[in-house]
Amino acid sequence: MATTNWRNALCSFFTIMVTSLCYSQSGQPGDLVTVRLSVVGQGIGFGLSNDNDQEECFFALATVTNLQDTAIAFFTSTCSWPISNWRTSSEKVFLNILGCDAQDFERITLLPKQTIEFNIALSFRDKKSKVDSVKLGFIYCTAVLDLLDRKNPRIPVFWSNEVSLINSLNTYQIRK
């Protein structure tokens, strides 16, 4: 009986020691990823709309960086990721997508501190809908069904920095 109590006490002690040594992620949504947006240039996005209605757009680069010390994973669609995983801060600006012949869902895994880049085209809803700046929100979908319910308030959205919608070709910038 004494041996059983001693073993139970020893097991409890080691369980407490091992769990206290394990690192746990903070669980704070703001600490999971960082999103950065930069406008690269301005032009006509061929293939983004039909040939009769070519839309002027801003070409941009959006990056998502894993801030965790462990890998993270999210789902995206192979063709329509601009509308399933992203939203803009202005209803007057939208993300263009190319035509899609074979839509599929893909699980993306980012290793610690790893970055994924998304090349995007931003357009105005109409000619009168000009805005000076915009932010992009990355919709972090941890299940395939989240892609279909992107306005669900339980799905975290991580916002980028705000950028001016100006042509940035042939310019340079020192980043902090």
mmCIF file of C-alpha atoms in Angstrom:
data_model
loop_
_atom_site.group_PDB
_atom_site.id
_atom_site.type_symbol
_atom_site.label_atom_id
_atom_site.label_comp_id
_atom_site.label_asym_id
_atom_site.label_seq_id
_atom_site.Cartn_x
_atom_site.Cartn_y
_atom_site.Cartn_z
ATOM 1 C CA MET A 1 0.000 0.000 0.000
ATOM 2 C CA ALA A 2 2.822 2.388 0.913
ATOM 3 C CA THR A 3 4.588 1.555 -2.371
ATOM 4 C CA THR A 4 1.440 2.405 -4.357
ATOM 5 C CA ASN A 5 1.087 5.787 -2.591
ATOM 6 C CA TRP A 6 4.778 6.489 -3.120
ATOM 7 C CA ARG A 7 4.469 5.658 -6.854
ATOM 8 C CA ASN A 8 1.354 7.816 -7.185
ATOM 9 C CA ALA A 9 3.119 10.708 -5.479
ATOM 10 C CA LEU A 10 6.171 10.279 -7.710
ATOM 11 C CA CYS A 11 4.009 10.110 -10.860
ATOM 12 C CA SER A 12 2.129 13.221 -9.772
ATOM 13 C CA PHE A 13 5.396 15.044 -9.100
ATOM 14 C CA PHE A 14 6.829 14.181 -12.536
ATOM 15 C CA THR A 15 3.570 15.078 -14.252
ATOM 16 C CA ILE A 16 3.603 18.510 -12.624
ATOM 17 C CA MET A 17 7.291 19.037 -13.451
ATOM 18 C CA VAL A 18 6.938 17.984 -17.089
ATOM 19 C CA THR A 19 3.855 20.102 -17.738
ATOM 20 C CA SER A 20 5.438 23.144 -16.117
ATOM 21 C CA LEU A 21 8.480 22.780 -18.385
ATOM 22 C CA CYS A 22 6.375 22.604 -21.560
ATOM 23 C CA TYR A 23 5.913 25.829 -23.475
ATOM 24 C CA SER A 24 2.427 26.771 -24.473
ATOM 25 C CA GLN A 25 1.504 29.377 -27.076
ATOM 26 C CA SER A 26 -0.144 32.472 -25.695
ATOM 27 C CA GLY A 27 -3.432 31.867 -27.477
ATOM 28 C CA GLN A 28 -3.803 35.576 -28.141
ATOM 29 C CA PRO A 29 -5.081 36.081 -31.707
ATOM 30 C CA GLY A 30 -2.865 39.127 -32.176
ATOM 31 C CA ASP A 31 0.237 37.039 -31.474
ATOM 32 C CA LEU A 32 -0.405 34.330 -34.083
ATOM 33 C CA VAL A 33 0.579 36.039 -37.350
ATOM 34 C CA THR A 34 1.496 39.416 -38.702
ATOM 35 C CA VAL A 35 0.183 40.705 -42.024
ATOM 36 C CA ARG A 36 2.048 43.219 -44.162
ATOM 37 C CA LEU A 37 0.755 44.911 -47.303
ATOM 38 C CA SER A 38 2.657 46.903 -49.913
ATOM 39 C CA VAL A 39 1.489 48.339 -53.221
ATOM 40 C CA VAL A 40 3.878 47.453 -56.028
ATOM 41 C CA GLY A 41 2.370 49.252 -59.017
ATOM 42 C CA GLN A 42 -0.700 50.336 -60.920
ATOM 43 C CA GLY A 43 -1.984 49.169 -64.278
ATOM 44 C CA ILE A 44 -4.500 47.136 -66.238
ATOM 45 C CA GLY A 45 -4.993 43.635 -64.936
ATOM 46 C CA PHE A 46 -5.359 41.520 -68.077
ATOM 47 C CA GLY A 47 -7.311 38.396 -67.344
ATOM 48 C CA LEU A 48 -8.864 39.929 -64.256
ATOM 49 C CA SER A 49 -12.030 40.908 -66.084
ATOM 50 C CA ASN A 50 -13.447 40.395 -69.557
ATOM 51 C CA ASP A 51 -11.696 42.078 -72.495
ATOM 52 C CA ASN A 52 -14.460 44.653 -72.992
ATOM 53 C CA ASP A 53 -14.209 45.974 -69.453
ATOM 54 C CA GLN A 54 -10.516 46.180 -68.537
ATOM 55 C CA GLU A 55 -10.168 47.456 -64.998
ATOM 56 C CA GLU A 56 -7.364 49.572 -63.700
ATOM 57 C CA CYS A 57 -5.983 48.040 -60.531
ATOM 58 C CA PHE A 58 -3.200 48.282 -57.987
ATOM 59 C CA PHE A 59 -0.816 45.342 -57.866
ATOM 60 C CA ALA A 60 0.162 44.539 -54.305
ATOM 61 C CA LEU A 61 2.036 42.043 -52.188
ATOM 62 C CA ALA A 62 0.477 40.760 -48.976
ATOM 63 C CA THR A 63 2.585 38.658 -46.632
ATOM 64 C CA VAL A 64 1.521 36.561 -43.660
ATOM 65 C CA THR A 65 4.267 35.641 -41.184
ATOM 66 C CA ASN A 66 3.929 32.992 -38.470
ATOM 67 C CA LEU A 67 4.980 34.616 -35.190
ATOM 68 C CA GLN A 68 4.756 31.393 -33.194
ATOM 69 C CA ASP A 69 7.583 29.088 -32.184
ATOM 70 C CA THR A 70 5.614 26.146 -33.581
ATOM 71 C CA ALA A 71 4.062 25.472 -36.974
ATOM 72 C CA ILE A 72 0.575 26.795 -37.724
ATOM 73 C CA ALA A 73 -1.848 25.701 -40.429
ATOM 74 C CA PHE A 74 -4.781 27.224 -42.269
ATOM 75 C CA PHE A 75 -6.967 26.344 -45.229
ATOM 76 C CA THR A 76 -7.239 28.231 -48.472
ATOM 77 C CA SER A 77 -8.761 27.626 -51.873
ATOM 78 C CA THR A 78 -6.533 27.048 -54.883
ATOM 79 C CA CYS A 79 -8.243 29.595 -57.152
ATOM 80 C CA SER A 80 -10.428 31.946 -55.166
ATOM 81 C CA TRP A 81 -8.187 32.601 -52.167
ATOM 82 C CA PRO A 82 -8.439 36.400 -52.703
ATOM 83 C CA ILE A 83 -12.101 36.264 -51.738
ATOM 84 C CA SER A 84 -12.063 33.323 -49.331
ATOM 85 C CA ASN A 85 -9.072 34.327 -47.186
ATOM 86 C CA TRP A 86 -8.985 38.112 -47.565
ATOM 87 C CA ARG A 87 -11.177 41.164 -47.036
ATOM 88 C CA THR A 88 -10.555 44.866 -47.450
ATOM 89 C CA SER A 89 -11.159 47.654 -44.963
ATOM 90 C CA SER A 90 -13.224 49.560 -47.543
ATOM 91 C CA GLU A 91 -16.350 48.382 -49.314
ATOM 92 C CA LYS A 92 -15.171 50.489 -52.287
ATOM 93 C CA VAL A 93 -12.098 48.273 -52.862
ATOM 94 C CA PHE A 94 -12.126 44.581 -53.780
ATOM 95 C CA LEU A 95 -9.613 41.859 -54.605
ATOM 96 C CA ASN A 96 -9.669 40.646 -58.196
ATOM 97 C CA ILE A 97 -9.456 36.965 -59.075
ATOM 98 C CA LEU A 98 -8.689 35.105 -62.266
ATOM 99 C CA GLY A 99 -11.110 32.597 -63.689
ATOM 100 C CA CYS A 100 -11.062 29.282 -61.917
ATOM 101 C CA ASP A 101 -11.414 25.933 -63.662
ATOM 102 C CA ALA A 102 -10.587 23.519 -60.834
ATOM 103 C CA GLN A 103 -11.377 24.861 -57.390
ATOM 104 C CA ASP A 104 -9.905 22.813 -54.578
ATOM 105 C CA PHE A 105 -9.046 23.345 -50.933
ATOM 106 C CA GLU A 106 -5.504 23.288 -49.662
ATOM 107 C CA ARG A 107 -3.996 23.163 -46.187
ATOM 108 C CA ILE A 108 -1.032 25.539 -45.832
ATOM 109 C CA THR A 109 1.460 24.943 -43.029
ATOM 110 C CA LEU A 110 3.820 27.718 -41.986
ATOM 111 C CA LEU A 111 6.846 26.776 -39.936
ATOM 112 C CA PRO A 112 7.950 29.067 -37.090
ATOM 113 C CA LYS A 113 8.766 32.561 -38.396
ATOM 114 C CA GLN A 114 8.008 31.441 -41.980
ATOM 115 C CA THR A 115 6.241 33.829 -44.391
ATOM 116 C CA ILE A 116 3.827 33.205 -47.247
ATOM 117 C CA GLU A 117 3.418 35.826 -49.985
ATOM 118 C CA PHE A 118 0.192 36.575 -51.856
ATOM 119 C CA ASN A 119 0.374 38.590 -55.095
ATOM 120 C CA ILE A 120 -2.907 40.433 -55.432
ATOM 121 C CA ALA A 121 -4.736 42.972 -57.557
ATOM 122 C CA LEU A 122 -6.918 45.581 -55.863
ATOM 123 C CA SER A 123 -9.641 47.383 -57.825
ATOM 124 C CA PHE A 124 -12.291 49.977 -57.144
ATOM 125 C CA ARG A 125 -15.936 48.899 -57.241
ATOM 126 C CA ASP A 126 -16.665 51.622 -59.796
ATOM 127 C CA LYS A 127 -15.018 54.717 -61.256
ATOM 128 C CA LYS A 128 -16.507 56.962 -58.544
ATOM 129 C CA SER A 129 -15.365 54.749 -55.644
ATOM 130 C CA LYS A 130 -11.886 56.191 -55.195
ATOM 131 C CA VAL A 131 -10.271 55.840 -51.771
ATOM 132 C CA ASP A 132 -6.811 56.977 -50.702
ATOM 133 C CA SER A 133 -5.786 54.025 -48.545
ATOM 134 C CA VAL A 134 -6.798 50.518 -47.564
ATOM 135 C CA LYS A 135 -5.936 47.669 -45.201
ATOM 136 C CA LEU A 136 -6.289 43.956 -45.894
ATOM 137 C CA GLY A 137 -7.654 41.466 -43.416
ATOM 138 C CA PHE A 138 -6.354 37.902 -43.560
ATOM 139 C CA ILE A 139 -9.133 35.466 -42.645
ATOM 140 C CA TYR A 140 -7.480 32.619 -40.725
ATOM 141 C CA CYS A 141 -9.515 29.519 -41.635
ATOM 142 C CA THR A 142 -8.571 26.455 -39.593
ATOM 143 C CA ALA A 143 -11.273 24.282 -41.193
ATOM 144 C CA VAL A 144 -12.411 23.908 -44.804
ATOM 145 C CA LEU A 145 -15.953 24.926 -43.857
ATOM 146 C CA ASP A 146 -14.593 28.265 -42.580
ATOM 147 C CA LEU A 147 -13.815 29.162 -46.207
ATOM 148 C CA LEU A 148 -17.520 28.981 -46.979
ATOM 149 C CA ASP A 149 -18.537 31.018 -43.923
ATOM 150 C CA ARG A 150 -15.902 33.774 -44.008
ATOM 151 C CA LYS A 151 -18.118 36.356 -42.285
ATOM 152 C CA ASN A 152 -18.434 34.152 -39.190
ATOM 153 C CA PRO A 153 -17.361 36.355 -36.238
ATOM 154 C CA ARG A 154 -15.599 33.387 -34.578
ATOM 155 C CA ILE A 155 -13.037 33.171 -37.406
ATOM 156 C CA PRO A 156 -10.058 35.416 -36.605
ATOM 157 C CA VAL A 157 -9.140 38.205 -39.005
ATOM 158 C CA PHE A 158 -5.622 39.650 -38.878
ATOM 159 C CA TRP A 159 -5.304 43.145 -40.359
ATOM 160 C CA SER A 160 -2.380 44.517 -42.327
ATOM 161 C CA ASN A 161 -0.830 47.915 -42.137
ATOM 162 C CA GLU A 162 -2.691 50.661 -43.996
ATOM 163 C CA VAL A 163 -1.253 51.539 -47.412
ATOM 164 C CA SER A 164 -1.838 54.417 -49.783
ATOM 165 C CA LEU A 165 -3.247 53.410 -53.149
ATOM 166 C CA ILE A 166 -0.556 55.016 -55.280
ATOM 167 C CA ASN A 167 1.716 53.682 -57.972
ATOM 168 C CA SER A 168 4.956 52.555 -56.283
ATOM 169 C CA LEU A 169 6.929 51.517 -59.376
ATOM 170 C CA ASN A 170 10.469 52.865 -59.572
ATOM 171 C CA THR A 171 10.476 53.944 -55.950
ATOM 172 C CA TYR A 172 12.329 52.624 -52.918
ATOM 173 C CA GLN A 173 11.527 52.376 -49.245
ATOM 174 C CA ILE A 174 13.494 51.489 -46.117
ATOM 175 C CA ARG A 175 11.388 49.251 -43.889
ATOM 176 C CA LYS A 176 11.594 49.158 -40.119
#
